[in-house]
Short mmCIF file of C-alpha atoms in Angstrom, two decimals:
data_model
loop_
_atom_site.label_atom_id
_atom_site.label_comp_id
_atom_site.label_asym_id
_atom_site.label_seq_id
_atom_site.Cartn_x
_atom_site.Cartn_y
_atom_site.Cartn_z
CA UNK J 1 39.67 -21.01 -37.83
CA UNK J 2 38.26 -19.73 -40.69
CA UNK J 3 36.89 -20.82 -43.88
CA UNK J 4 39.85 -22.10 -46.19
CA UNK J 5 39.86 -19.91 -49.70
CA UNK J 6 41.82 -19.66 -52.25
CA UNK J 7 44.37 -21.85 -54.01
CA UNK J 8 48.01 -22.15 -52.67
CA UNK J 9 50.02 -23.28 -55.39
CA UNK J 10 53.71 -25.36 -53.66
CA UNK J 11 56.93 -25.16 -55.76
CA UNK J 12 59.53 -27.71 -54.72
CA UNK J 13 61.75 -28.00 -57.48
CA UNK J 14 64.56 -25.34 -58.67
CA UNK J 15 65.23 -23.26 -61.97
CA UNK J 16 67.10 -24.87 -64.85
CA UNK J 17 66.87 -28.34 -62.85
CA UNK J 18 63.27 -29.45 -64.51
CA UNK J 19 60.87 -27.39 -65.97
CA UNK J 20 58.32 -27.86 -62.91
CA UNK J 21 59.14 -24.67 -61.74
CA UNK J 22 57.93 -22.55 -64.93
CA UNK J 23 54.70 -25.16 -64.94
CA UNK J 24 53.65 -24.49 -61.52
CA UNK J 25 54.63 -20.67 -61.97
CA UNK J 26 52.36 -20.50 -65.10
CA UNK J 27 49.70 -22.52 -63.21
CA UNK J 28 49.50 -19.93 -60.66
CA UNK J 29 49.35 -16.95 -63.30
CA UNK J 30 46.65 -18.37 -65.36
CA UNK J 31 44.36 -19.46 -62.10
CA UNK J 32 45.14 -15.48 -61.13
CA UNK J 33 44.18 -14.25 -64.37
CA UNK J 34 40.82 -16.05 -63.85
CA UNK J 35 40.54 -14.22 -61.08
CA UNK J 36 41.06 -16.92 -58.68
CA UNK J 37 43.16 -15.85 -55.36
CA UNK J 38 46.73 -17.69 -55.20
CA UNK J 39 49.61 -17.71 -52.87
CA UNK J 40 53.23 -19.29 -53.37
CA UNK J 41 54.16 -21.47 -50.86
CA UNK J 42 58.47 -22.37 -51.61
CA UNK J 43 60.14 -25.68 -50.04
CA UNK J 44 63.19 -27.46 -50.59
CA UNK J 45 64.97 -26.72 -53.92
CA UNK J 46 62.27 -24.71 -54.59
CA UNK J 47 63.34 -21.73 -52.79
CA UNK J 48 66.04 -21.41 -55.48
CA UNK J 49 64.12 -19.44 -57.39
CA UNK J 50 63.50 -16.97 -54.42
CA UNK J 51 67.49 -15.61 -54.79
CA UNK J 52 67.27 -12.21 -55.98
CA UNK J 53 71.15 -12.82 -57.63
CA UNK J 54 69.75 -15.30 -60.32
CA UNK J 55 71.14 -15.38 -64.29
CA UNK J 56 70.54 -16.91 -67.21
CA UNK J 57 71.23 -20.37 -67.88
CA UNK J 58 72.64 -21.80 -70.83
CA UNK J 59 72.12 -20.36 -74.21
CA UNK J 60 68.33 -19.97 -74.82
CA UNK J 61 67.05 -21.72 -71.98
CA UNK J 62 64.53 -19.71 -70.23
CA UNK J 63 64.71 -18.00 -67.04
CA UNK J 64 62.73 -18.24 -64.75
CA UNK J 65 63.53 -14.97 -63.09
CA UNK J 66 61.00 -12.67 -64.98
CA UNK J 67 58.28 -15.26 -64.72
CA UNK J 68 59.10 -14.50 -60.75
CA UNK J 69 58.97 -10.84 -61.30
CA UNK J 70 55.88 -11.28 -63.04
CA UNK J 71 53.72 -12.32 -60.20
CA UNK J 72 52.95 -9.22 -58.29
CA UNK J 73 51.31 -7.85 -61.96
CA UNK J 74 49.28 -10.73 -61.50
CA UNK J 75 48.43 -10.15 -57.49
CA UNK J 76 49.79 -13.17 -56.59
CA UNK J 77 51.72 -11.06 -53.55
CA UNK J 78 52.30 -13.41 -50.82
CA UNK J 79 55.24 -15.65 -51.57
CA UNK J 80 56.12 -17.86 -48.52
CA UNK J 81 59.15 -20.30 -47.22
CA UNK J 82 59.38 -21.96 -44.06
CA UNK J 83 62.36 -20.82 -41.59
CA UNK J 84 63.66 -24.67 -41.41
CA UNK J 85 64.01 -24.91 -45.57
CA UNK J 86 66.12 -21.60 -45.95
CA UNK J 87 67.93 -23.51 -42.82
CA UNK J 88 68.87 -26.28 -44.56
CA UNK J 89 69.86 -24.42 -47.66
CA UNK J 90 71.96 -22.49 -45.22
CA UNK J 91 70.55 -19.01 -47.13
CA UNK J 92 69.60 -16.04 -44.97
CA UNK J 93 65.81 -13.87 -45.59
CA UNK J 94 68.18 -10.86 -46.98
CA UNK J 95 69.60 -13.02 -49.80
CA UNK J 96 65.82 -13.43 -51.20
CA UNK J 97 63.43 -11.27 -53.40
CA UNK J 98 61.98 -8.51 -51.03
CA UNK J 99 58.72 -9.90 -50.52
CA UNK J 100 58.57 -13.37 -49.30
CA UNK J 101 57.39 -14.29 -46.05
CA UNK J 102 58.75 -16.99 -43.92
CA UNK J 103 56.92 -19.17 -41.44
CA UNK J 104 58.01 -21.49 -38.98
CA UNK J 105 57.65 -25.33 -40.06
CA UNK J 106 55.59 -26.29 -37.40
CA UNK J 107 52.91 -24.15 -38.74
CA UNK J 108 52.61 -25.36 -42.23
CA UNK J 109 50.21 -28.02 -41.74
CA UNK J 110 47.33 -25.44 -40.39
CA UNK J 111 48.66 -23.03 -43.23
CA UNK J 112 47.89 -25.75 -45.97
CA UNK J 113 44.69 -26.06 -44.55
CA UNK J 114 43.57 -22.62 -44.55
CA UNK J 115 43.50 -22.98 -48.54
CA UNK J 116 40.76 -24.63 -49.91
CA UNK J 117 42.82 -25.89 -52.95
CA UNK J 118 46.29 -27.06 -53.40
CA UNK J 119 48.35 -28.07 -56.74
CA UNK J 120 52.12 -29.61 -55.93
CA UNK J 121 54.78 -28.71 -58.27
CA UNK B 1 43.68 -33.99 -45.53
CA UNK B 2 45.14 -36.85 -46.99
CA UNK B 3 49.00 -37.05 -48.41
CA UNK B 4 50.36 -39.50 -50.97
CA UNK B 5 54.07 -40.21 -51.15
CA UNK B 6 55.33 -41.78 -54.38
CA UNK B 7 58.72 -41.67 -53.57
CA UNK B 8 61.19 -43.00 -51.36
CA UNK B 9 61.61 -42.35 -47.69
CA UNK B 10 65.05 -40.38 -47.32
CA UNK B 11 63.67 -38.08 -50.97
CA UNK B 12 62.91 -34.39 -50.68
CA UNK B 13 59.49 -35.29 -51.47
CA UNK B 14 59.02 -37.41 -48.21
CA UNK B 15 60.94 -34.77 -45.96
CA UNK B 16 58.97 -31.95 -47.21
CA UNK B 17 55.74 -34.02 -46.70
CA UNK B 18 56.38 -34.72 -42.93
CA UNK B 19 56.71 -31.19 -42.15
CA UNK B 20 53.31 -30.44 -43.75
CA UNK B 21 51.10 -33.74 -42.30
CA UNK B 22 48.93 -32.31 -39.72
CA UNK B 23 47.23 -34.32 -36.81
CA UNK B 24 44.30 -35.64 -38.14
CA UNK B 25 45.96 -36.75 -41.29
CA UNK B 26 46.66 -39.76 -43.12
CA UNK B 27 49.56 -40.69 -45.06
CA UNK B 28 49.42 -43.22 -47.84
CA UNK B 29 52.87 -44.58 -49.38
CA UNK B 30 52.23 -45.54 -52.90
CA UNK B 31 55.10 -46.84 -55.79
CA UNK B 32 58.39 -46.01 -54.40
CA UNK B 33 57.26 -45.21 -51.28
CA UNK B 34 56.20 -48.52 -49.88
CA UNK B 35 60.22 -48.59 -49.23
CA UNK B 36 59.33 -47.21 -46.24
CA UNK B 37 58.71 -50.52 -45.12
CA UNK B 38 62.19 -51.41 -45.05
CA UNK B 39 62.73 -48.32 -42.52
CA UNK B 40 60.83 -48.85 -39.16
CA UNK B 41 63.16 -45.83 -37.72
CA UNK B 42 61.78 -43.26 -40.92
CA UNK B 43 60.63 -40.09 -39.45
CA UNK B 44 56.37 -40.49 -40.73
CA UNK B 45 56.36 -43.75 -38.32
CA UNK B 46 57.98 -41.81 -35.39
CA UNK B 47 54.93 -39.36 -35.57
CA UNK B 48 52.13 -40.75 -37.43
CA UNK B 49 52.21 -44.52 -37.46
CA UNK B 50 48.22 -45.03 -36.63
CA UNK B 51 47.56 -43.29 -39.65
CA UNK B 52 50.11 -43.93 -42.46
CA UNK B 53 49.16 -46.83 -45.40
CA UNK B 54 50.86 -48.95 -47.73
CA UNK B 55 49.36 -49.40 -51.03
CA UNK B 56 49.04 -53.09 -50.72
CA UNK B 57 49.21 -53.42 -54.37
CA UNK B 58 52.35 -51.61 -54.71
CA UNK B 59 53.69 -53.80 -51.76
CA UNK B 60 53.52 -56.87 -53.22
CA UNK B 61 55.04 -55.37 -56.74
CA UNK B 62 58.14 -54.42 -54.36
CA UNK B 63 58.66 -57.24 -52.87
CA UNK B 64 57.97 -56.04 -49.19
CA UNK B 65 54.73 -58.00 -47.83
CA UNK B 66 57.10 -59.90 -45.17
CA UNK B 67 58.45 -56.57 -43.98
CA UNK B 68 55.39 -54.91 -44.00
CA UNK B 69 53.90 -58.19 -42.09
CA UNK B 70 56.81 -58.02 -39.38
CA UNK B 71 56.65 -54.48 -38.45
CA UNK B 72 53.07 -55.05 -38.34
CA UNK B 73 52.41 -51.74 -41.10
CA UNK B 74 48.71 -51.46 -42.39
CA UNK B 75 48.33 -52.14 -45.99
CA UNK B 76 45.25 -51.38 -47.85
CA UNK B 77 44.21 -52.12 -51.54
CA UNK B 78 43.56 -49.77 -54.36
CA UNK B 79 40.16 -50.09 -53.03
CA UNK B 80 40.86 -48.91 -49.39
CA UNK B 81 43.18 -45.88 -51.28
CA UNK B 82 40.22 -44.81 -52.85
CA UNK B 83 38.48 -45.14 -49.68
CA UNK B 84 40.92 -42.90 -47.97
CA UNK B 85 40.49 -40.03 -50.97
CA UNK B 86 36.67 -40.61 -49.80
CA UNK B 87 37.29 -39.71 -46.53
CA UNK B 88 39.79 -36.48 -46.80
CA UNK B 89 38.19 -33.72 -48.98
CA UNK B 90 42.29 -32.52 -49.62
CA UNK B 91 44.85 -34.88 -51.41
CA UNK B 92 48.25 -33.63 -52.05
CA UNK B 93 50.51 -35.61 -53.88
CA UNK B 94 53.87 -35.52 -53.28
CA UNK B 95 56.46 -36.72 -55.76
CA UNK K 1 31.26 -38.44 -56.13
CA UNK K 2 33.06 -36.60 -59.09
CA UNK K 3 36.76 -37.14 -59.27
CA UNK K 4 39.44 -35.26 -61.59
CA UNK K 5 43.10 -36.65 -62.40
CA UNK K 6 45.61 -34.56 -62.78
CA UNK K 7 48.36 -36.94 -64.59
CA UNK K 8 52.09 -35.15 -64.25
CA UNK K 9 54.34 -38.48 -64.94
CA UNK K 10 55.55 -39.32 -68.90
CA UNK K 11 54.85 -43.02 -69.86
CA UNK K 12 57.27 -45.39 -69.51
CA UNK K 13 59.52 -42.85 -67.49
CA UNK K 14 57.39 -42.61 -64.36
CA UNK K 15 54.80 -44.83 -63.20
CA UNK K 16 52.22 -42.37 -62.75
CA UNK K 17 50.08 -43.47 -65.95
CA UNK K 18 49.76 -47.08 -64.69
CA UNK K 19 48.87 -45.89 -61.15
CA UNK K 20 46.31 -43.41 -62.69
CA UNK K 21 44.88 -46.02 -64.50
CA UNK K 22 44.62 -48.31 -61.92
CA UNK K 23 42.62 -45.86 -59.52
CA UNK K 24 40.44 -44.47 -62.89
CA UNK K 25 39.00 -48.05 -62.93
CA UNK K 26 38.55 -48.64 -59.53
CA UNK K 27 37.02 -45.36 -59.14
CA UNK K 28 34.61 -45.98 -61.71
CA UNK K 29 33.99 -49.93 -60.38
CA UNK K 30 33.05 -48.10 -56.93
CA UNK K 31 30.22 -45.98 -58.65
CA UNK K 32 32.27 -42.83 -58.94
CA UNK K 33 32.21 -40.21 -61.65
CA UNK K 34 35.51 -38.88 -63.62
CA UNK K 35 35.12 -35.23 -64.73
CA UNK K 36 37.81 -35.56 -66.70
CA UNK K 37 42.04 -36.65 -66.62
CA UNK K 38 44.47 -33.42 -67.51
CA UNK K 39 47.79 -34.44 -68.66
CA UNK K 40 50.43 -31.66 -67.71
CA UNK K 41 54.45 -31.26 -67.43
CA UNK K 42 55.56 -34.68 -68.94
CA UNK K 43 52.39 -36.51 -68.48
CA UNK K 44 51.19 -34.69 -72.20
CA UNK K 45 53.84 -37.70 -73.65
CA UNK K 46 50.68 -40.02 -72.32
CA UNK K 47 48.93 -38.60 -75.37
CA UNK K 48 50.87 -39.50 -78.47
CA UNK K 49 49.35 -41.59 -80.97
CA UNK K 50 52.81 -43.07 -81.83
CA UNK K 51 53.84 -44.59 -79.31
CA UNK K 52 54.88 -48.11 -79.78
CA UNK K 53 55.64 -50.26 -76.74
CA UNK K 54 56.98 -53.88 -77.22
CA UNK K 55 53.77 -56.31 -77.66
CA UNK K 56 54.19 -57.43 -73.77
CA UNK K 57 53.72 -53.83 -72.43
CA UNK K 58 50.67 -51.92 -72.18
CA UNK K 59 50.07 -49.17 -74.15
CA UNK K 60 48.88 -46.35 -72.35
CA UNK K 61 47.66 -44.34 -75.46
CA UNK K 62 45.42 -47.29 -76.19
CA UNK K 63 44.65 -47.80 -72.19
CA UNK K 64 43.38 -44.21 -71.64
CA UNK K 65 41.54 -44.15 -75.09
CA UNK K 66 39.65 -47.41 -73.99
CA UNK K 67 39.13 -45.78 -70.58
CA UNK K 68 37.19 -42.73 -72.56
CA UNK K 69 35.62 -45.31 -74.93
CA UNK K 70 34.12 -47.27 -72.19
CA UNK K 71 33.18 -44.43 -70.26
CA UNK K 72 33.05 -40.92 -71.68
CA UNK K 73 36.43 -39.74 -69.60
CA UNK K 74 37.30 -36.17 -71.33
CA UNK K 75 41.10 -36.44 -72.00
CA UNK K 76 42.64 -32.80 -71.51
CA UNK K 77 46.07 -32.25 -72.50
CA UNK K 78 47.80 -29.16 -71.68
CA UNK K 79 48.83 -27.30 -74.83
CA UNK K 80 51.48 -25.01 -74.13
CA UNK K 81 52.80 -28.32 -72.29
CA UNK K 82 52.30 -30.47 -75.34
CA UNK K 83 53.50 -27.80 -78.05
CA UNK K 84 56.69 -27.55 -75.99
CA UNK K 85 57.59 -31.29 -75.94
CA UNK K 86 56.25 -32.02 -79.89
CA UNK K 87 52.78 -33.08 -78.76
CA UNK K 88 49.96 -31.75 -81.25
CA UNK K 89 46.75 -32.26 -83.11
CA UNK K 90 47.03 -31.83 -86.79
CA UNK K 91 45.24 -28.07 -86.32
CA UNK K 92 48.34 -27.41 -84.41
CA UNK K 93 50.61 -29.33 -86.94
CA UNK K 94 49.37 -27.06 -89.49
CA UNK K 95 49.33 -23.60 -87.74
CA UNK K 96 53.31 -24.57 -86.88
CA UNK K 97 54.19 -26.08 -90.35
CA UNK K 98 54.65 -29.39 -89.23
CA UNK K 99 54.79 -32.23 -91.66
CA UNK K 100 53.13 -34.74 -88.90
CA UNK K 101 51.21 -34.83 -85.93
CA UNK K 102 50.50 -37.55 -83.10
CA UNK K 103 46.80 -35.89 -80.67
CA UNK K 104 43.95 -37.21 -82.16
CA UNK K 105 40.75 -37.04 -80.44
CA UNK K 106 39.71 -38.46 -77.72
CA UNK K 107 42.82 -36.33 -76.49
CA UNK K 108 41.99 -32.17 -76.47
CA UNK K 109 44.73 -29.74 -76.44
CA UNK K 110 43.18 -27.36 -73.80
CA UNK K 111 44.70 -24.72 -71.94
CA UNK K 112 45.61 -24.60 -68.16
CA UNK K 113 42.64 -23.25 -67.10
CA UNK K 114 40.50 -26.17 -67.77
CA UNK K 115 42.45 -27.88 -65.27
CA UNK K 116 41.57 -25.31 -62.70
CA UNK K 117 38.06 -25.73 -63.42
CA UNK K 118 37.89 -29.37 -62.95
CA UNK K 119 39.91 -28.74 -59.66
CA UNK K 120 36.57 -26.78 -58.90
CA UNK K 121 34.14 -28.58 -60.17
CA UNK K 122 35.17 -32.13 -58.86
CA UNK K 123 34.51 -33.28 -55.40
CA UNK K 124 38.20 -34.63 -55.63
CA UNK K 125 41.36 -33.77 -57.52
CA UNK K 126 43.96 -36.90 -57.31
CA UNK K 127 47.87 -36.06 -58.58
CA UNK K 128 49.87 -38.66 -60.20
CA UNK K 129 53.04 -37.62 -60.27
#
């Protein structure tokens, strides 16, 4: 195996449910911007803010949709899901944003540890 | 790598956890999740019970030293937590 | 070996403070270092100066002050956190044209970056969340 690098940042929680979602997004943008390489790694309700059909939520409250549109400026590129989650969200790879990547559950414990840190949003 | 679970044992947090706990990890169950002594058939036990802990502290706050007694569950202290953060060089939380 | 504390739960809403605490003293009882606690999402609440608890409850403010007092902790808030939820230093106060504030040092507003470097920097990085 090799040496784990970078930082894999975990989203769990949805847009316009709790604002954990636009604090682990802007974690992972400013730990880019220092130059630091990050990867997105979606579970649960988190994979809510992978639908490419998203709107705006109630008058001025933020979306989180740019802030996801964002990322690839930043070259945070490799958003990821596990195949079980979107399962039990009953959502299919085509209703996502074009890039994510989805691996099989049984894999994610040796994909954690190929990172060498982790934050948990 | 070493996973803390602060919430209860049929939560997102927990479910999400078990599919990310590797083999040589340990699990500790801290504030809500010392429930998980009430629940011998929760999924962690099924495939980790040598290496899952109850923060003995947070045990006794919950009420659950006789069930973690009966279904013979390892408790440690704040002390043996630490111990555990010692050990794994990787701590996710998960909440 | 150095530890940092990344505190995400809001006093009095989520235990994550008192557990925090509880493993910031141990730690330091067992000969350990702190590099520093970040407060983040609603953990910045852990830094207002006005909270007042009920005479039989801890108050955190006071707790995590004492814990820098008694052993040089730095106490990093998050500041686009903090801003957000009405947390700020009287610099901050000003620059906004608020009539009050409620950071006072030992607390720093900081950005997010500091808590990346303490992720790097520490041996350890422990969530309470």
């Amino acid at each position: 195996m090799t040496e784990p690098n970078g930082l894999l940042v975990i989203i769990r929680h949805a847009p316009y449910a709790s604002n954990l979602l636009r604090e682990g997004l802007d974690t992972a943008l400013v730990a880019a911007a220092f130059g630091q390489p990050v990867d997105l790694l979606f579970l649960g309700q988190g994979i809510m803010a992978l639908l490419h059909e998203q709107g705006n939520g109630a008058p001025g409250q933020k979306a989180s949709r740019p802030t996801m549109d964002m990322l690839e400026m930043y070259d945070i590129e490799r958003l990821w899901t596990s195949q079980e989650a979107l399962q039990a969200l009953e959502l299919e790879p085509s209703q996502l944003l074009g890039s994510v990547e989805v691996l099989e559950a049984k894999r994610l414990p040796d994909f954690l540890k190929s990172y060498s840190q982790i934050l948990n949003f | 790598m070493l996973h803390i679970l602060t919430k209860a044992p049929d939560s997102d947090a927990a479910q999400q956890m078990l599919q990310a706990v590797g083999e040589n990890d340990a699990i500790i169950l801290t504030e809500a999740g010392v429930q998980a002594a009430l629940h011998s058939e929760w999924g962690g036990f099924q495939l980790h019970s040598a290496r899952i802990f109850l923060l003995a502290e947070d045990v006794t706050a919950w009420g659950l030293d006789d069930a973690v007694a009966s279904q013979a569950l390892t408790a440690v202290d704040i002390d043996g937590f630490i111990a555990l953060t010692e050990q794994h060089v990787q701590t996710v939380t998960w909440y | 070996m150095e530890y940092g504390l990344l505190v995400m739960g809001a006093p009095y809403t989520s235990p994550a403070p008192h557990s925090a605490l509880r493993f910031a003293h141990t730690l330091l009882a067992r000969g350990h270092q702190i590099g520093g606690v970040f407060f983040y999402h609603e953990g910045v609440h852990n830094a207002s100066a006005l909270m007042a608890p009920p005479q039989d409850e801890l108050n955190l403010h006071k707790a995590w002050v004492e814990l820098h007092n008694a052993h040089q902790v730095p106490l990093d808030v998050c500041i686009a956190a903090a801003l957000r939820r009405g947390i700020m230093s009287e610099a901050e106060a000003k620059r906004h044209g608020k009539a009050s504030f409620n950071l006072e040092a030992p607390f720093e507003l900081t950005g997010l970056g500091q808590l990346l470097t303490l992720q790097q920097r520490c041996d350890r990085l422990i969530t309470f969340a």
